[in-house]
């Protein structure tokens, strides 16, 4: 039945390629068009989806029929990246079109102002019917008090486990397809909206669907596995994974790890011993969760087909960040390594080139101008991103030749928990340069992605001229030592406010956060380290407007 439906969708999608391209019915780029002629837009954003799975060889590990369908009938961006590898800051960039240091979304509990004007707000003002369902998280993401304190105190010179050891949990049911019930309910709601509302609109619509999968499941609040994150699936999805094709990642010895990586691995409770079977199971379960995510994307595509909306609708699929799944001795994200920072980005619909693979580096801030460009709405001048339409169609490439082209680099930055220094990545077609803190106190990393895709060899000292050149380029984009100092000051100020808010209960509360098993062994030692950190002189806080 699925193959038959996919075949039907293929026929319709092929005809959609002959439909007028976005923007062609206006009087040039950004011209307001007649609303009935404008394409609908559907944006599906999942969580924690490793973008490398959308192309070879990653796609050989797990069956992703609807992602493969989008690849065949649309444009795949092979080098798409998050602008911050954690939920809220990443989504703040996506919804604002601005880099993280401009939104000042430093962590999972500091995002955009709730009244911020997003691309969806602008599209609504220009005649689009808008609807959003599911995970948004661009004003604030999932977090606990422990998350907050861990982020604020990351510069304190101590090592404490902040996570439980990652684990797997299998539902031994070969027919259990709806494992993440909440996501399925959200997907059903979006499909029902398409059937009951969107199909009857005379104006074009834009629909957003946010999914939690394939993010690991929340940690248990008590018991033996307190604080652990769970990769959870059923036999139904596990059979979609080619177990033999799963790669066991190479790890550097603990003594040879970059100091930032070691801190991250330790706080994520991954410095202990893991058997090869444990690692392979975590990866297999993660891929199974990706397969379930693909099926939800498929529900949207099939509904558009059944309602005769597919040929009138541009569909975009992406994710807020990836998932390390035990690469570099880590799980979760909060890293600039490919598994964490590389996201899927696929676009299909009228005017979008079919079976096109784009190798140019792009990032999630490009979503904002792309959405407006699809609708023919003039683009604001202050955006960090660029429309992806010139890269996804020869018509647009010729139309925009010599202007408004995407630069040959992207910027990603991270300022939250599990990493004890602000982190900045400049990615070009060949190089990945990662700088930390003030650029001097922590050594940088340089990887040649073309020859070292697993990022196992830091060649920053081997190629000092390239390292210097990339660092200068990074500094021309962002004054990162100044940003790091501002975040450092922000962390101290927020921690002091929190400490004052708990009053006399401070010692008891801080001793019983997620790190309690380590903390309670030497509570005075760690509390004293925080006191000393708070006394250390910090530069006065300065505004970010000039950055």
XYZ file of C-alpha atoms in Angstrom:
547
model
C 0.000 0.000 0.000
C 2.826 2.388 0.922
C 4.624 1.738 -2.380
C 1.402 2.409 -4.295
C 0.861 5.687 -2.473
C 4.472 6.706 -3.045
C 4.069 5.946 -6.752
C 0.964 8.145 -6.871
C 2.797 10.927 -5.103
C 5.706 10.553 -7.562
C 3.431 11.188 -10.528
C 1.916 14.283 -8.941
C 5.283 15.611 -7.811
C 6.707 15.206 -11.295
C 3.922 17.366 -12.671
C 4.529 19.898 -9.916
C 7.995 20.551 -11.308
C 6.399 22.088 -14.356
C 4.339 24.492 -12.235
C 5.253 28.181 -12.048
C 8.176 28.902 -9.792
C 7.792 30.956 -6.630
C 8.223 34.628 -7.410
C 7.587 34.335 -11.158
C 4.128 35.910 -11.072
C 5.344 39.123 -9.417
C 7.212 42.074 -10.824
C 10.624 40.860 -9.822
C 12.157 39.643 -6.589
C 10.115 40.456 -3.508
C 7.113 41.811 -5.445
C 3.751 41.128 -3.819
C 1.905 38.548 -5.903
C -1.749 37.670 -6.218
C -2.438 35.425 -3.224
C -4.246 32.665 -5.178
C -1.121 32.176 -7.318
C 1.287 31.900 -4.401
C 2.410 28.405 -3.379
C 1.483 26.941 -0.039
C 4.406 26.143 2.247
C 4.783 23.300 4.737
C 7.793 23.299 7.059
C 8.441 20.145 9.078
C 11.141 20.510 11.737
C 12.219 17.514 13.766
C 14.664 17.452 16.659
C 18.131 15.873 16.794
C 18.185 14.456 13.252
C 21.697 13.828 11.903
C 21.709 15.442 8.463
C 24.204 12.929 7.097
C 21.464 10.291 7.155
C 19.794 12.026 4.214
C 22.564 11.146 1.795
C 24.967 8.279 1.092
C 26.414 6.486 3.046
C 24.218 7.432 6.001
C 21.034 6.617 4.132
C 22.148 2.985 3.797
C 21.837 2.415 7.563
C 18.093 2.979 7.895
C 15.085 3.013 5.570
C 13.759 6.553 5.161
C 11.278 6.299 2.268
C 9.785 9.788 2.515
C 13.102 11.550 2.915
C 14.268 9.600 -0.116
C 11.105 10.684 -1.916
C 11.873 14.328 -1.186
C 15.430 13.817 -2.437
C 14.177 12.342 -5.710
C 11.600 15.072 -6.316
C 13.334 18.062 -4.833
C 16.609 19.622 -3.776
C 18.883 18.207 -1.075
C 21.357 20.453 0.709
C 24.292 18.213 1.515
C 26.043 20.690 3.798
C 23.345 22.293 5.937
C 24.174 23.286 9.509
C 22.572 24.489 12.693
C 23.573 27.946 13.907
C 23.691 26.642 17.467
C 23.651 22.929 18.371
C 20.919 23.026 21.003
C 17.139 23.382 20.716
C 16.137 26.913 21.730
C 19.093 28.941 20.344
C 18.913 26.999 17.076
C 15.199 27.631 16.674
C 15.627 31.273 17.658
C 18.025 31.609 14.703
C 15.618 29.776 12.401
C 12.609 31.924 13.302
C 14.499 35.246 13.359
C 16.988 34.788 10.513
C 19.712 36.094 12.847
C 22.876 34.553 14.260
C 22.854 33.543 17.923
C 25.038 36.415 19.133
C 22.495 38.804 17.607
C 19.456 37.148 19.194
C 21.427 36.685 22.457
C 19.731 33.301 22.846
C 22.577 31.906 24.909
C 20.993 28.718 26.209
C 17.837 26.616 26.299
C 15.984 29.047 28.543
C 16.861 32.310 26.817
C 15.368 32.684 23.355
C 13.500 35.307 21.381
C 11.090 37.711 22.965
C 7.571 36.176 22.741
C 6.468 39.203 20.688
C 9.341 38.925 18.195
C 8.261 39.266 14.550
C 9.025 35.944 12.858
C 8.860 35.025 9.172
C 5.446 33.471 9.831
C 4.140 36.767 11.239
C 5.305 38.578 8.101
C 3.747 35.969 5.796
C 0.451 36.316 7.657
C 0.526 40.091 7.157
C 1.020 39.477 3.421
C -2.056 37.321 3.017
C -0.978 33.833 4.062
C -3.155 31.697 6.310
C -0.770 30.482 9.006
C -0.830 27.563 11.408
C 1.743 25.935 13.651
C 1.619 22.697 15.625
C 4.014 20.898 17.932
C 7.429 21.827 19.241
C 8.361 25.487 18.778
C 10.924 26.294 21.493
C 12.215 29.522 20.009
C 11.343 31.635 23.065
C 12.366 28.976 25.600
C 13.254 25.310 25.334
C 12.983 22.309 27.651
C 15.201 22.783 30.695
C 15.370 22.289 34.425
C 16.874 24.313 37.266
C 19.804 21.935 37.001
C 20.212 22.786 33.305
C 20.334 26.459 34.195
C 22.892 26.125 36.974
C 25.047 23.799 34.851
C 25.119 26.375 32.051
C 25.865 29.302 34.354
C 28.676 27.506 36.217
C 30.400 25.958 33.220
C 33.451 28.206 33.745
C 33.926 27.017 37.333
C 37.051 24.811 37.426
C 35.428 21.541 38.471
C 34.214 18.374 36.735
C 30.783 17.061 37.666
C 28.572 14.593 35.864
C 25.515 16.423 34.568
C 23.832 13.532 32.749
C 23.094 9.903 33.398
C 24.743 7.212 31.315
C 22.830 6.886 28.004
C 20.636 3.812 27.764
C 18.256 2.008 25.398
C 14.754 0.680 25.891
C 12.975 -1.646 23.453
C 9.254 -2.304 23.132
C 9.206 -5.972 22.013
C 6.294 -5.451 19.653
C 6.630 -5.955 15.893
C 3.431 -4.017 15.170
C 3.909 -1.036 17.524
C 4.369 1.816 15.054
C 3.269 4.713 17.245
C 5.954 4.837 19.904
C 6.201 8.624 20.340
C 2.491 9.132 20.982
C 2.714 12.898 21.478
C 4.372 13.445 18.079
C 1.831 11.218 16.370
C -1.024 13.160 17.963
C 0.545 16.412 16.749
C 0.988 14.974 13.260
C -2.645 13.806 13.238
C -3.721 17.306 14.254
C -1.717 18.827 11.391
C -3.184 16.343 8.894
C -6.709 17.077 10.129
C -6.046 20.793 9.732
C -4.996 20.183 6.126
C -8.151 18.172 5.471
C -10.659 20.415 7.225
C -9.151 23.896 6.992
C -6.349 24.286 4.458
C -8.129 22.562 1.607
C -10.968 25.101 1.826
C -8.824 28.255 1.938
C -8.851 30.571 -1.052
C -5.615 32.150 0.176
C -2.298 30.264 0.351
C -1.271 28.750 3.655
C 1.918 28.098 5.557
C 1.917 25.168 7.975
C 4.611 24.435 10.557
C 4.934 21.019 12.230
C 7.484 20.620 15.038
C 8.423 17.120 16.217
C 10.268 15.916 19.323
C 11.715 12.841 17.648
C 14.363 11.622 17.200
C 15.491 13.405 20.384
C 16.279 10.850 23.133
C 13.466 10.448 25.626
C 13.456 12.486 28.869
C 15.524 11.151 31.709
C 13.832 9.261 34.574
C 13.221 11.467 37.592
C 14.216 8.794 40.086
C 15.477 5.255 40.461
C 18.591 3.456 39.275
C 18.782 5.325 35.945
C 18.124 8.807 37.359
C 19.317 11.447 34.921
C 19.912 9.097 31.996
C 18.575 9.749 28.510
C 16.849 6.895 26.764
C 16.940 5.858 23.123
C 13.498 4.252 22.943
C 11.884 2.332 20.089
C 9.967 -0.807 19.124
C 10.762 -3.878 17.069
C 8.547 -2.417 14.347
C 11.042 0.402 13.770
C 14.176 -1.511 14.667
C 13.618 -3.792 11.667
C 14.027 -0.717 9.430
C 17.682 -0.532 10.508
C 20.505 -2.446 8.844
C 22.380 -3.512 11.971
C 25.414 -4.744 10.048
C 25.820 -1.353 8.353
C 26.119 0.523 11.644
C 29.556 2.007 12.087
C 31.268 1.896 15.459
C 32.902 5.330 15.766
C 36.584 5.645 16.518
C 37.403 7.352 19.803
C 40.532 9.203 20.766
C 42.106 8.022 24.041
C 40.874 10.071 26.973
C 44.396 11.426 27.498
C 44.493 12.753 23.925
C 41.057 14.375 23.790
C 40.781 18.114 23.271
C 40.116 19.632 26.738
C 36.675 20.902 25.721
C 35.749 17.481 24.361
C 36.924 15.833 27.569
C 34.771 18.172 29.670
C 31.751 17.435 27.460
C 32.312 13.689 27.554
C 32.734 13.729 31.333
C 29.641 15.841 32.037
C 27.639 13.590 29.709
C 28.826 10.578 31.737
C 30.537 8.950 28.765
C 34.142 8.613 29.991
C 33.520 5.120 31.380
C 33.741 1.873 29.455
C 31.161 1.019 26.810
C 31.023 -2.328 25.076
C 30.807 -2.416 21.305
C 27.322 -3.865 21.641
C 26.212 -0.980 23.868
C 27.442 1.573 21.359
C 25.907 -0.239 18.421
C 22.556 -0.555 20.199
C 22.441 3.147 21.034
C 23.095 3.950 17.388
C 20.599 1.356 16.128
C 17.863 2.642 18.417
C 18.596 6.215 17.362
C 18.292 5.264 13.691
C 14.994 3.518 14.492
C 13.715 6.750 15.998
C 14.751 8.518 12.779
C 12.660 6.002 10.819
C 9.621 6.844 12.943
C 10.254 10.541 12.297
C 10.346 9.869 8.543
C 6.948 8.191 8.776
C 5.447 11.327 10.343
C 6.873 13.424 7.525
C 5.248 10.893 5.205
C 1.817 11.450 6.750
C 2.031 15.111 5.745
C 3.214 14.359 2.208
C 0.506 11.740 1.660
C -2.208 14.050 3.003
C -1.098 16.804 0.600
C -1.264 14.275 -2.243
C -4.716 13.002 -1.297
C -6.052 16.560 -1.078
C -4.572 17.555 -4.465
C -2.393 20.122 -2.702
C 1.044 18.641 -3.358
C 1.524 20.291 -6.754
C 0.686 23.679 -5.173
C 2.838 23.308 -2.061
C 6.522 23.707 -1.293
C 7.538 21.210 1.401
C 10.653 21.818 3.502
C 12.127 19.334 5.978
C 14.921 20.131 8.421
C 15.983 19.735 12.065
C 17.249 22.015 14.814
C 20.503 20.048 15.238
C 21.846 16.498 15.047
C 22.673 13.742 17.526
C 26.166 12.441 18.328
C 24.894 8.926 19.173
C 28.255 8.012 20.751
C 30.502 9.630 18.159
C 33.479 11.343 19.806
C 32.550 9.580 23.060
C 29.371 11.638 23.453
C 25.626 11.586 22.964
C 23.211 14.525 22.637
C 24.420 17.617 20.754
C 26.247 20.749 22.138
C 29.141 20.050 19.779
C 30.432 21.315 16.445
C 31.242 17.818 15.217
C 29.284 16.726 12.149
C 26.868 14.393 13.931
C 25.757 17.246 16.169
C 25.942 20.294 13.873
C 25.008 18.854 10.455
C 21.251 18.984 9.814
C 18.969 17.663 7.064
C 17.555 20.210 4.631
C 15.322 19.127 1.766
C 12.955 21.226 -0.344
C 10.470 20.107 -2.995
C 7.545 21.694 -4.792
C 6.674 23.982 -7.700
C 9.739 25.600 -9.222
C 12.172 23.538 -7.137
C 14.672 21.430 -9.087
C 14.125 17.667 -8.842
C 16.911 15.287 -7.826
C 19.305 18.180 -7.267
C 22.085 17.896 -4.706
C 23.591 21.168 -3.536
C 27.033 21.028 -1.917
C 27.187 24.729 -0.917
C 27.291 25.321 2.832
C 24.014 26.725 4.174
C 22.426 27.041 7.614
C 19.138 27.445 9.435
C 19.178 31.265 9.377
C 18.526 30.816 5.648
C 15.012 29.514 6.386
C 13.678 33.010 7.180
C 14.645 34.690 3.869
C 13.695 31.542 1.936
C 10.151 31.586 3.334
C 9.713 35.251 2.441
C 11.243 34.709 -0.989
C 8.804 31.876 -1.702
C 5.962 34.280 -0.947
C 7.487 37.103 -2.998
C 7.857 39.311 0.079
C 10.738 41.837 0.132
C 13.549 40.706 2.399
C 14.683 42.782 5.388
C 18.232 44.108 5.069
C 19.460 43.023 8.496
C 19.148 39.237 8.122
C 22.087 36.901 8.729
C 20.684 34.389 6.246
C 20.180 34.214 2.491
C 17.367 32.771 0.402
C 17.978 29.209 -0.716
C 15.891 29.580 -3.866
C 18.838 30.618 -6.090
C 20.539 27.339 -5.124
C 17.490 25.116 -5.607
C 16.530 26.009 -9.156
C 18.358 26.940 -12.348
C 15.678 29.560 -12.992
C 16.523 31.313 -9.753
C 20.248 30.840 -10.235
C 20.085 32.698 -13.541
C 17.670 35.309 -12.201
C 19.831 36.202 -9.209
C 23.194 35.809 -10.925
C 25.899 38.047 -9.456
C 23.740 39.265 -6.565
C 22.219 37.975 -3.338
C 24.286 34.801 -3.510
C 25.005 32.844 -0.357
C 28.540 33.414 1.009
C 30.885 30.383 0.963
C 30.753 29.942 4.749
C 28.361 29.473 7.654
C 28.647 30.378 11.329
C 27.569 28.268 14.283
C 28.090 29.082 17.958
C 27.289 27.510 21.327
C 27.115 29.028 24.810
C 25.182 26.524 26.932
C 25.676 23.580 29.280
C 27.987 20.553 28.862
C 30.655 22.746 27.222
C 32.915 24.888 29.419
C 33.727 27.601 26.874
C 31.809 29.531 24.254
C 32.369 27.756 20.948
C 32.436 29.137 17.398
C 32.512 27.210 14.131
C 33.342 28.615 10.731
C 32.509 26.039 8.056
C 33.626 26.386 4.446
C 33.447 23.835 1.647
C 36.704 22.178 2.736
C 37.482 23.391 6.229
C 35.894 23.374 9.631
C 37.521 25.801 12.045
C 36.455 25.782 15.699
C 37.536 28.525 18.084
C 36.855 28.768 21.810
C 36.400 31.448 24.445
C 38.768 34.389 23.820
C 40.697 32.608 21.072
C 43.829 32.327 23.223
C 43.111 30.436 26.451
C 41.829 27.323 24.635
C 43.505 25.924 21.524
C 41.416 25.884 18.326
C 40.588 22.919 16.117
C 40.876 22.609 12.361
C 39.539 19.711 10.309
C 39.763 18.992 6.607
C 36.291 17.547 6.109
C 37.118 16.371 2.594
C 39.914 14.036 3.738
C 38.905 13.531 7.376
C 35.086 13.278 7.456
C 35.169 11.644 10.909
C 37.064 14.655 12.312
C 39.675 12.610 14.119
C 42.768 14.679 13.294
C 43.077 18.264 14.486
C 45.478 19.928 12.029
C 45.376 23.471 13.452
C 49.073 23.479 14.380
C 50.090 21.641 11.221
C 48.638 24.347 8.966
C 49.151 27.614 10.887
C 48.568 29.864 7.850
C 45.181 28.298 7.124
C 44.295 28.406 10.816
C 45.234 32.085 11.035
C 43.361 32.950 7.846
C 40.176 31.214 9.027
C 40.446 32.819 12.442
C 40.723 36.257 10.848
C 37.688 35.507 8.715
C 35.762 34.383 11.797
C 36.702 37.581 13.630
C 35.493 39.644 10.680
C 32.057 38.020 11.078
C 31.852 38.059 14.866
C 34.012 39.624 17.589
C 33.988 36.308 19.382
C 36.272 37.179 22.335
C 33.873 40.012 23.152
C 30.823 37.760 22.804
C 32.457 35.173 25.078
C 33.147 37.819 27.720
C 29.534 39.005 27.566
C 28.191 35.456 27.973
C 30.590 34.865 30.869
C 29.296 37.998 32.593
C 25.677 37.030 31.863
C 26.244 33.592 33.440
C 27.601 35.130 36.644
C 24.796 37.644 36.912
C 22.139 34.975 36.395
C 23.759 32.607 38.879
C 23.924 35.336 41.544
C 20.227 36.154 41.025
C 19.341 32.481 41.340
C 21.495 32.055 44.453
C 19.787 35.015 46.076
C 16.356 33.620 45.153
C 16.915 30.356 47.063
C 18.347 32.172 50.090
C 19.317 30.000 53.040
C 18.374 26.855 51.116
C 21.217 27.450 48.622
C 23.668 24.837 49.964
C 21.014 22.142 50.096
C 19.515 22.969 46.693
C 22.797 23.122 44.787
C 24.036 19.914 46.406
C 20.997 18.032 45.139
C 20.945 18.990 41.479
C 21.648 16.368 38.809
C 25.314 16.300 39.768
C 24.485 15.312 43.373
C 26.293 11.937 43.254
C 29.614 13.690 42.619
C 28.878 16.854 44.589
C 27.925 15.116 47.842
C 31.335 13.460 48.087
C 33.022 16.842 48.625
C 30.325 19.538 48.891
C 32.527 22.207 50.482
C 35.178 21.806 47.778
C 32.696 22.507 44.976
C 30.841 25.260 46.787
C 34.170 26.980 47.477
C 35.095 26.716 43.798
C 31.900 28.577 42.909
C 32.598 31.233 45.541
C 36.068 31.784 44.110
C 34.670 31.979 40.571
C 32.198 34.650 41.633
C 34.983 36.746 43.173
C 37.074 36.690 40.006
C 37.084 40.006 38.180
C 34.945 40.042 35.040
C 34.927 42.811 32.392
C 31.935 45.111 32.520
C 29.015 44.013 30.386
C 28.790 45.715 27.019
C 26.066 45.819 24.412
C 26.039 43.545 21.379
C 24.604 45.961 18.845
C 27.932 46.531 17.097
C 28.497 42.834 16.571
